[in-house]
Short mmCIF file of C-alpha atoms and ligand atoms in Angstrom, two decimals:
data_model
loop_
_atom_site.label_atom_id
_atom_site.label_comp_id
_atom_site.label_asym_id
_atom_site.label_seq_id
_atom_site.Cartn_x
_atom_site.Cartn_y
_atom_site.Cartn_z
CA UNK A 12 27.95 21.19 -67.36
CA UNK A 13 30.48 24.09 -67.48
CA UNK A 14 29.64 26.96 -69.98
CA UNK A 15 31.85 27.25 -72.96
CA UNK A 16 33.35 30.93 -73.03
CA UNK A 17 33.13 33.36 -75.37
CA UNK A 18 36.29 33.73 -77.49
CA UNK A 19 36.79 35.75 -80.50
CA UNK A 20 39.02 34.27 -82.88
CA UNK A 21 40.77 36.03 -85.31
CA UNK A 22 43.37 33.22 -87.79
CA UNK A 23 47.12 34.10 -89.17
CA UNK A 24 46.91 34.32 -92.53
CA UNK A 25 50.03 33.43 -92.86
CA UNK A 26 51.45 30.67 -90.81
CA UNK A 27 54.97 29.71 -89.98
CA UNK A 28 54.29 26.08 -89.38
CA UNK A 29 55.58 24.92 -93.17
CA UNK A 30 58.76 27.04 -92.37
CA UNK A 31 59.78 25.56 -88.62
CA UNK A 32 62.35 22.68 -88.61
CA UNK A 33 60.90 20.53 -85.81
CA UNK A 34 64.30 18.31 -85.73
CA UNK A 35 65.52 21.65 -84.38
CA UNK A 36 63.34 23.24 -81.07
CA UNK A 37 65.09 24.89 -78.94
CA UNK A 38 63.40 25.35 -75.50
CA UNK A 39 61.33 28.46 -75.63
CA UNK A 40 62.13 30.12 -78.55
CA UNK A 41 59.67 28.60 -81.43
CA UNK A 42 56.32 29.96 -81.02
CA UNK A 43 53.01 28.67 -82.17
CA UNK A 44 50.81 30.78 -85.44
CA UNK A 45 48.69 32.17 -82.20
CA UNK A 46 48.63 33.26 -78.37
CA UNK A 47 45.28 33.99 -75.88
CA UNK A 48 45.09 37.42 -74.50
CA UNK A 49 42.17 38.85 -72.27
CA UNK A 50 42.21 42.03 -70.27
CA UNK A 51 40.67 42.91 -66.17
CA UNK A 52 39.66 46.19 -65.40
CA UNK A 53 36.40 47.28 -63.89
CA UNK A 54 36.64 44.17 -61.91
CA UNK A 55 36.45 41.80 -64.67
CA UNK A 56 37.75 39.64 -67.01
CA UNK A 57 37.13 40.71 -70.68
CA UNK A 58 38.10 40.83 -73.97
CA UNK A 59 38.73 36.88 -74.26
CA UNK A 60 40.75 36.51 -77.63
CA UNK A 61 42.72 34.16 -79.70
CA UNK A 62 44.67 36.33 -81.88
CA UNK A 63 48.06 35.51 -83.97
CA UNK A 64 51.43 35.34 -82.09
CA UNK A 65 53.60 38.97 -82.26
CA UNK A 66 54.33 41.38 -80.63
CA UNK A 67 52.05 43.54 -77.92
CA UNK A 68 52.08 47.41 -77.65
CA UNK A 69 52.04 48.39 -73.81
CA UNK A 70 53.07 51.43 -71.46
CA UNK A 71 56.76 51.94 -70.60
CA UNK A 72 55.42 52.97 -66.88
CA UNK A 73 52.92 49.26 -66.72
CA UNK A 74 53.60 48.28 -62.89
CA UNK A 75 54.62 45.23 -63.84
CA UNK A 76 57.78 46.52 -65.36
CA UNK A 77 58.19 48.39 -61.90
CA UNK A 78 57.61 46.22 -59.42
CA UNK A 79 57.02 42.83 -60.30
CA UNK A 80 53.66 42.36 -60.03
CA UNK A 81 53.84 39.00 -62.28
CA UNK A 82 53.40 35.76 -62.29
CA UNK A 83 52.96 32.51 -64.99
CA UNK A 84 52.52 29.00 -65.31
CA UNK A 85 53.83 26.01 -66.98
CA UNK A 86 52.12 22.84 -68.30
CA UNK A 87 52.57 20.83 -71.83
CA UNK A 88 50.06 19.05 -74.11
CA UNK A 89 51.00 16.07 -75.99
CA UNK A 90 50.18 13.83 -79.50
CA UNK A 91 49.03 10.40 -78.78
CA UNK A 92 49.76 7.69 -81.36
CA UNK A 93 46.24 7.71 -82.21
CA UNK A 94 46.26 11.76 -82.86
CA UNK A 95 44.06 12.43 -79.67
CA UNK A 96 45.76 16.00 -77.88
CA UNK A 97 46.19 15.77 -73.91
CA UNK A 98 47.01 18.39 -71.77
CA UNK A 99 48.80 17.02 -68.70
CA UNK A 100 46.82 18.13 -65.27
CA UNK A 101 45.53 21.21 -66.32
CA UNK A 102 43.47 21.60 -62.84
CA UNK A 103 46.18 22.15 -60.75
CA UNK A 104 48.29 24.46 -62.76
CA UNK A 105 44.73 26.91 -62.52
CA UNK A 106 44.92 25.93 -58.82
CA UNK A 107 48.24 27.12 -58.63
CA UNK A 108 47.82 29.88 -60.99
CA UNK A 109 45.24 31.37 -58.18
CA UNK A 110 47.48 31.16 -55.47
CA UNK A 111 49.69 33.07 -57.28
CA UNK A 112 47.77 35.77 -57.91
CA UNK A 113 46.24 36.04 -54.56
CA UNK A 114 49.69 36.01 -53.02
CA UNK A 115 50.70 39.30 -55.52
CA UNK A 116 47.28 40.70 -54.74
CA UNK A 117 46.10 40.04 -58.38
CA UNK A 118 42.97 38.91 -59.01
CA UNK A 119 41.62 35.52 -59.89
CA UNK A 120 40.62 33.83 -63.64
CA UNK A 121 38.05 31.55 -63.02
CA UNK A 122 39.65 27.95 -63.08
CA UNK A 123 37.60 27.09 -66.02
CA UNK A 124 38.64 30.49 -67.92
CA UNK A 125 42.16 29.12 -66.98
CA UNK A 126 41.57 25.52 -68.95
CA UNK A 127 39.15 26.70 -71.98
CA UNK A 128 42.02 29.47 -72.89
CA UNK A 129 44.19 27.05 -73.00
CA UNK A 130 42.40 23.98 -74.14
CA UNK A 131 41.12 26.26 -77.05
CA UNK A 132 44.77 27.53 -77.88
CA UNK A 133 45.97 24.26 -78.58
CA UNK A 134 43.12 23.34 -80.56
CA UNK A 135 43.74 26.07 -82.83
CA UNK A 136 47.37 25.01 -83.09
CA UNK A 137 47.13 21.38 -82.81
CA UNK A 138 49.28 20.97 -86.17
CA UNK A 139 52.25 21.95 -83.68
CA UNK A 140 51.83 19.50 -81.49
CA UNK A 141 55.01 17.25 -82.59
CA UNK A 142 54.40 13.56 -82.67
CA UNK A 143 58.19 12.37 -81.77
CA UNK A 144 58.57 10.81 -78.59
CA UNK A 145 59.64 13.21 -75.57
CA UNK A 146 58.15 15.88 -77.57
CA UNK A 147 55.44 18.17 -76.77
CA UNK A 148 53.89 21.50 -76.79
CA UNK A 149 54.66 23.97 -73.91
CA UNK A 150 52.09 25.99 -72.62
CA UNK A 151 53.39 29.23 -71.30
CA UNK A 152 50.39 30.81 -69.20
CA UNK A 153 50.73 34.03 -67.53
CA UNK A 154 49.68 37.40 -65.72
CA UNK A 155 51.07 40.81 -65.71
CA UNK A 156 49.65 44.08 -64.38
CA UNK A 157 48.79 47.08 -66.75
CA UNK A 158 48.15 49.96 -64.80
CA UNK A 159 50.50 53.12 -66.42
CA UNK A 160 51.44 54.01 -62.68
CA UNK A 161 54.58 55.03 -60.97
CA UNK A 162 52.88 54.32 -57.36
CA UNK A 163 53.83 51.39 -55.11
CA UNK A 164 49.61 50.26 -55.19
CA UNK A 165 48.31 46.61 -56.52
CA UNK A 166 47.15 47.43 -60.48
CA UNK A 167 43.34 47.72 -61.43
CA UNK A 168 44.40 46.46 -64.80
CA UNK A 169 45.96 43.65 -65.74
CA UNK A 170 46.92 41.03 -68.74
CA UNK A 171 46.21 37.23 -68.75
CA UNK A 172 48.06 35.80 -71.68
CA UNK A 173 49.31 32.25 -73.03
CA UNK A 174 52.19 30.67 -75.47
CA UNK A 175 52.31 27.73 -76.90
CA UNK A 176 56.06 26.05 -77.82
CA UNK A 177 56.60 22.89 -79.86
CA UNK A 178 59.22 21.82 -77.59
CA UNK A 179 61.77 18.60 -77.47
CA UNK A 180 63.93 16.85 -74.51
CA UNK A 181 64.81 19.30 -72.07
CA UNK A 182 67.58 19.32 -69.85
CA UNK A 183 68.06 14.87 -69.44
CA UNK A 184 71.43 14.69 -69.34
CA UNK A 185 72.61 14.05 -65.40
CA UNK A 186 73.68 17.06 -63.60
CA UNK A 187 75.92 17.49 -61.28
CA UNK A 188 74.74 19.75 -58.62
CA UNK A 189 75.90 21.82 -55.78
CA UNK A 190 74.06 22.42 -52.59
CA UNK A 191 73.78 26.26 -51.89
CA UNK A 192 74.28 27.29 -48.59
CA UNK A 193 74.75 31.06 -49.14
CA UNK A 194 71.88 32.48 -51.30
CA UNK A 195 68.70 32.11 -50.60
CA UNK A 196 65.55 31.52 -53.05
CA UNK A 197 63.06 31.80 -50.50
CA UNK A 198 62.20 32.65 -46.83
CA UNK A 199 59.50 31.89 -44.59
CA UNK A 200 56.71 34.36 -45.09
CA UNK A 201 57.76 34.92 -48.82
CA UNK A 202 56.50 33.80 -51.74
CA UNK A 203 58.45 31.11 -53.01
CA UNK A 204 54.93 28.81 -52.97
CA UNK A 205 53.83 31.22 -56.13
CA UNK A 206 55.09 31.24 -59.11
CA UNK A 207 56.32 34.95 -59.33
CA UNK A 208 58.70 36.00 -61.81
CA UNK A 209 60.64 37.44 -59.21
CA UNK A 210 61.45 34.29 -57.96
CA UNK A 211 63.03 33.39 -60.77
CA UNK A 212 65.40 36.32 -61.13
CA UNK A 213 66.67 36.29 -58.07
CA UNK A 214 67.40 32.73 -58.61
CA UNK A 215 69.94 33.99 -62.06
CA UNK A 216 72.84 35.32 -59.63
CA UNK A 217 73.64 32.19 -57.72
CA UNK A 218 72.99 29.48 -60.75
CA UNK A 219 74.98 31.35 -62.55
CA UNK A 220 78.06 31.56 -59.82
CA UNK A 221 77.62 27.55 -59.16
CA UNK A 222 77.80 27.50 -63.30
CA UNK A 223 81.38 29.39 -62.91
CA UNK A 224 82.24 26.32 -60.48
CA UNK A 225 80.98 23.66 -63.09
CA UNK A 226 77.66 22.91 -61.37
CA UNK A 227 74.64 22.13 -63.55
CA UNK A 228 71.73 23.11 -60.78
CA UNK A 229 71.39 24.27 -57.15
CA UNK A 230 69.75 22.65 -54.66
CA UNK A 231 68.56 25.41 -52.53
CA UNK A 232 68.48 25.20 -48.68
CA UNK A 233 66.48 27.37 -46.01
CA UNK A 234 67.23 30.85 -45.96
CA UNK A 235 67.89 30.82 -41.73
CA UNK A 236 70.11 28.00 -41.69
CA UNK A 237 71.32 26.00 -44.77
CA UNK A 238 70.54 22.76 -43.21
CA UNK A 239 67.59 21.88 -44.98
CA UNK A 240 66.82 21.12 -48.81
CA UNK A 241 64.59 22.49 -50.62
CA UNK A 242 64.29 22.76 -54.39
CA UNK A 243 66.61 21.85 -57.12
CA UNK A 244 66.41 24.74 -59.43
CA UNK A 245 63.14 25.48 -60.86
CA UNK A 246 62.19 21.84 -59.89
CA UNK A 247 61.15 19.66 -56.41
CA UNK A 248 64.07 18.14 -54.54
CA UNK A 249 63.27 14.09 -54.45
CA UNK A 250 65.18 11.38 -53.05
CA UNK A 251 65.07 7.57 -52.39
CA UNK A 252 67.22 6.87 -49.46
CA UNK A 253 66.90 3.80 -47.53
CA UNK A 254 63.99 2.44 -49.22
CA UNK A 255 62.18 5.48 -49.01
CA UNK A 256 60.77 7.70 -51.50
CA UNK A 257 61.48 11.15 -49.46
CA UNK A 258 60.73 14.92 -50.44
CA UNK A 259 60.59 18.97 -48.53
CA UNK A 260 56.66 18.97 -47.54
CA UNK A 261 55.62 22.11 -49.73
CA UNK A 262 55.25 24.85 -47.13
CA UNK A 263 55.94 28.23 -48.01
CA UNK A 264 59.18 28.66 -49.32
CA UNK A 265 58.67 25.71 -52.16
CA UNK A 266 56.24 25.37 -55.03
CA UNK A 267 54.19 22.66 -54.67
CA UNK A 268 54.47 21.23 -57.95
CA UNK A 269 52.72 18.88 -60.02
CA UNK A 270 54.83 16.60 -61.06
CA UNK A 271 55.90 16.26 -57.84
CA UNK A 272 52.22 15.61 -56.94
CA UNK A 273 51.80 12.94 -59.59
CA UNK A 274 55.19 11.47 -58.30
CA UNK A 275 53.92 10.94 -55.11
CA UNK A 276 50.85 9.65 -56.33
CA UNK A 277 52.06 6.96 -57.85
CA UNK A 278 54.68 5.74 -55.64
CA UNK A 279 52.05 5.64 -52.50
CA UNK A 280 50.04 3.34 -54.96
CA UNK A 281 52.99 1.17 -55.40
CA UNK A 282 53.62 0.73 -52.27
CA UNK A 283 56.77 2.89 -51.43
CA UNK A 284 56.85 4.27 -48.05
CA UNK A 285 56.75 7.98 -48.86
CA UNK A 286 58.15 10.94 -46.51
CA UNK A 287 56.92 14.24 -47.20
CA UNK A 288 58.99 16.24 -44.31
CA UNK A 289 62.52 18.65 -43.32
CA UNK A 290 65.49 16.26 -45.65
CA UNK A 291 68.24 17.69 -43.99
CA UNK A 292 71.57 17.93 -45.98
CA UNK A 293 73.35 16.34 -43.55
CA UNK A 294 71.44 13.03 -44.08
CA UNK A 295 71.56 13.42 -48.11
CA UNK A 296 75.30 13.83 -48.08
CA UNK A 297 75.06 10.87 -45.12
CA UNK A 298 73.36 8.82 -47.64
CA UNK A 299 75.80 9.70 -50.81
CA UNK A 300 78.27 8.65 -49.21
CA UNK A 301 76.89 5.75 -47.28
CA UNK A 302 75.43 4.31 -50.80
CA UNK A 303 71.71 4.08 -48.82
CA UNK A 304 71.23 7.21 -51.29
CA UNK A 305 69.93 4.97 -54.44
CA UNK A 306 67.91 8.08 -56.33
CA UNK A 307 68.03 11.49 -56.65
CA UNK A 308 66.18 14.11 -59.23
CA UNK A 309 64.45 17.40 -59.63
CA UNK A 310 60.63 16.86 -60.87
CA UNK A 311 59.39 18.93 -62.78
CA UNK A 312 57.16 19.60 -65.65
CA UNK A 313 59.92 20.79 -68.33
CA UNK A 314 62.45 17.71 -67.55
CA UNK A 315 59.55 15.23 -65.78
CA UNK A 316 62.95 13.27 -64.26
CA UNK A 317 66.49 15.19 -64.17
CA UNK A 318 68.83 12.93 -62.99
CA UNK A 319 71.47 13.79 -60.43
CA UNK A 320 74.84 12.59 -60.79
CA UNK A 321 76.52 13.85 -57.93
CA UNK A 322 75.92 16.12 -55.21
CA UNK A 323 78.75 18.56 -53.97
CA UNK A 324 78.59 20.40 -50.43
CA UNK A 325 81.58 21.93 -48.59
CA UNK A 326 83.98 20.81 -50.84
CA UNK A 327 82.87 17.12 -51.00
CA UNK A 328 81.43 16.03 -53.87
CA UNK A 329 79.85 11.89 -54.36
CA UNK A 330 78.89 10.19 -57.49
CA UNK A 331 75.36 8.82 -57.51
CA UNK A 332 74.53 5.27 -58.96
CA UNK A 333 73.94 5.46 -62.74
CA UNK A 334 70.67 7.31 -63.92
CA UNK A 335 69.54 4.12 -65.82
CA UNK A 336 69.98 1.75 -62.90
CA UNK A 337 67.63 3.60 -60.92
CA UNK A 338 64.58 1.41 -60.04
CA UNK A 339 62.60 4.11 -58.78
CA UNK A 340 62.81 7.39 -61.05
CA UNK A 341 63.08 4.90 -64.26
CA UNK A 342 59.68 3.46 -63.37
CA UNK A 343 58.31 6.87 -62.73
CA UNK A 344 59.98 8.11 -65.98
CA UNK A 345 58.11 5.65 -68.40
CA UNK A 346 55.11 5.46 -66.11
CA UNK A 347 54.52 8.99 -66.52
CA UNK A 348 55.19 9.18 -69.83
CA UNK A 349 52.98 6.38 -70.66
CA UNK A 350 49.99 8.03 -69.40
CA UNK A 351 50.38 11.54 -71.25
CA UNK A 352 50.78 9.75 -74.46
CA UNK A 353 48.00 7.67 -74.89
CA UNK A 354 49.89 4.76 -74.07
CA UNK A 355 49.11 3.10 -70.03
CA UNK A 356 45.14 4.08 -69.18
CA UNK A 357 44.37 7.10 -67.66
CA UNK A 358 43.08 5.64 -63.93
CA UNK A 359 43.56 8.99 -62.53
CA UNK A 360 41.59 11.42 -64.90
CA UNK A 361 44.80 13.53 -65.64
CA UNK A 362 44.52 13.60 -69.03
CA UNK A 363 42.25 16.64 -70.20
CA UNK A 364 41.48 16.10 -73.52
CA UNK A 365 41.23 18.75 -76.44
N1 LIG B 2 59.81 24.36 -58.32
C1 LIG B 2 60.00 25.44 -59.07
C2 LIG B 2 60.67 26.61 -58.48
C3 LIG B 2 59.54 25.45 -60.40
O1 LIG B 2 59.72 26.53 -61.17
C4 LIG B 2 58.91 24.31 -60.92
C5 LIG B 2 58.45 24.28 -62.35
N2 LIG B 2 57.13 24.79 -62.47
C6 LIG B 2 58.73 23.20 -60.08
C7 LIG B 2 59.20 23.26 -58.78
C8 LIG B 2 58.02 21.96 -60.57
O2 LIG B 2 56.65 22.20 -60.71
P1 LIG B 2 55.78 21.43 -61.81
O3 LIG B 2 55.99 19.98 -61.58
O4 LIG B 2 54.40 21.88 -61.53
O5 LIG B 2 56.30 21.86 -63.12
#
């Protein structure tokens, strides 16, 4: 038995849910009546709240601000046809959400602190939870330090916080993407296995150059060489090529993600001979051109499946088969899908019910 945790709960009085157009949600931007805040200092975690969504009054010199001692998560709950709420593998975003924080030198939130905030946020705002398909709620997890300090030090203080979003499709139209050998998101020895918001911004510069060029996404290569893939934006670089379902083993320069997990999963139970290993560019582009490349996608939690439609490096650029004649991501796709709705039973347990 775990303990249930203490959480004060203090209700909106006035709640924005009659006024939101949920035929319109743009990614991000439509938040939930409430958010979960708790406070470490003294070497603890306290202060465990539910409070309504606004605004939060903090020091301009929190080290956070300063140097980037931050990190978040990402997961989404859904509506099943018979009203039950699921949130999708909660267990490994905690997981994840530790490494994190060790890697910053932040402390750790219990894994079960991690799931009960969470769990307990979207039971307060289960009315959110839209009930079209593809939609979902967006859980927005995350950790920030507090200390008012100038000094280059690890905080003593810090913020553990989490959104909710009522959020639709996200990016599923088929990108075309360019494979970076210049910038680097990651090096051996860094921390592109946490989640870090620095990760992210350093990412901004080159996506946004490849944008000038027309690209949709980046696939980003190692930071010695360029000869290796590793991620496809802010998702895990996965390919079928000859037959074989074949992915960058999660070391660390890539975040071992759980879609990417569940992915795997699946396709080892179907039989699919699955490579987790160095996927050289040379052999993708190989592939694109030789037509042995029959799949291609980012997975991720905010897209599940984003399609690739054609890969460019040094100037040459190949067309992929069409999206919906893939065999492989398509039975992924609806597999997936099928589970975190309620609709294809649960074999695995990764449905944690609210
Ligand atoms: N790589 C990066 C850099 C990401 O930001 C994400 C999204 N969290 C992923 C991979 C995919 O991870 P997950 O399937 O856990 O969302």
């Amino acid at each position: 038995m775990t303990e249930t945790l203490e959480i004060k709960i203090t209700k909106t009085s006035n709640s924005r849910l009659a006024q939101t157009d949920f035929e319109n949600l743009p990614f991000g931007q439509i938040f939930t009546d409430h958010m979960f805040v708790a406070d470490y200092a003294d070497g603890e975690w306290k202060n465990l709240e539910i409070i309504p969504y606004g605004d939060i009054l903090v020091s301009p010199a929190i080290s956070s601000l300063h140097y980037g001692q931050s990190f978040f998560e990402g997961l989404k709950a859904y509506r099943h046809a018979d009203g039950k709420i699921s949130i999708f593998r909660p267990d490994k975003n905690a997981a994840r959400f530790n490494k994190s924080a060790d890697r910053l030198c932040m402390p750790a939130l219990p894994e079960e602190t991690f799931i009960q905030s969470i769990a307990a946020l979207v039971d307060i705002d289960r009315d959110w939870i839209p009930s079209k398909p593809g939609y979902s709620l967006y859980l927005r997890p995350y950790m920030f330090a507090t200390d008012r300090y100038l000094g280059v030090a690890p905080s003593k203080s810090y913020k553990y916080m989490v959104l909710a979003c009522p959020v639709g499709a996200y990016f599923s139209k088929t990108l075309r993407v360019k494979i970076e050998d210049h910038y680097t998101r990651a090096a051996e020895g860094g921390m592109g296995y946490a989640k870090s918001s620095g990760n992210y911004g350093v990412s901004m510069y080159p996506a946004r150059k490849a944008a000038e060029e027309g690209f949709d996404q980046l696939i980003w290569t190692d930071a010695k060489e360029h000869k290796y893939i590793e991620e496809m934006g802010a998702a895990n670089a996965m390919f079928v090529l000859d037959g074989k379902l074949i992915t960058p083993i999660a070391g660390d320069t890539i975040l071992d993600g759980v879609t990417r997990n569940t992915v795997i999963t699946l396709a080892k139970e179907w039989g699919y001979p699955v490579e987790e290993r160095k996927v050289s560019v040379e052999e993708i582009m190989e592939g694109a051109k030789n037509g042995k490349l029959t799949d291609a996608f980012g997975a991720g939690t905010a897209a599940t499946i984003a399609s690739v439609g054609s890969i460019s490096h040094n100037g040459e650029e190949y067309t992929l088969i069409d999206p919906k004649d893939r065999e492989f991501s398509q039975r992924v796709l609806k597999t997936i899908d099928a589970i975190r709705y309620g609709n294809a039973p649960d074999t695995h347990g990764w449905n944690y019910i609210v």
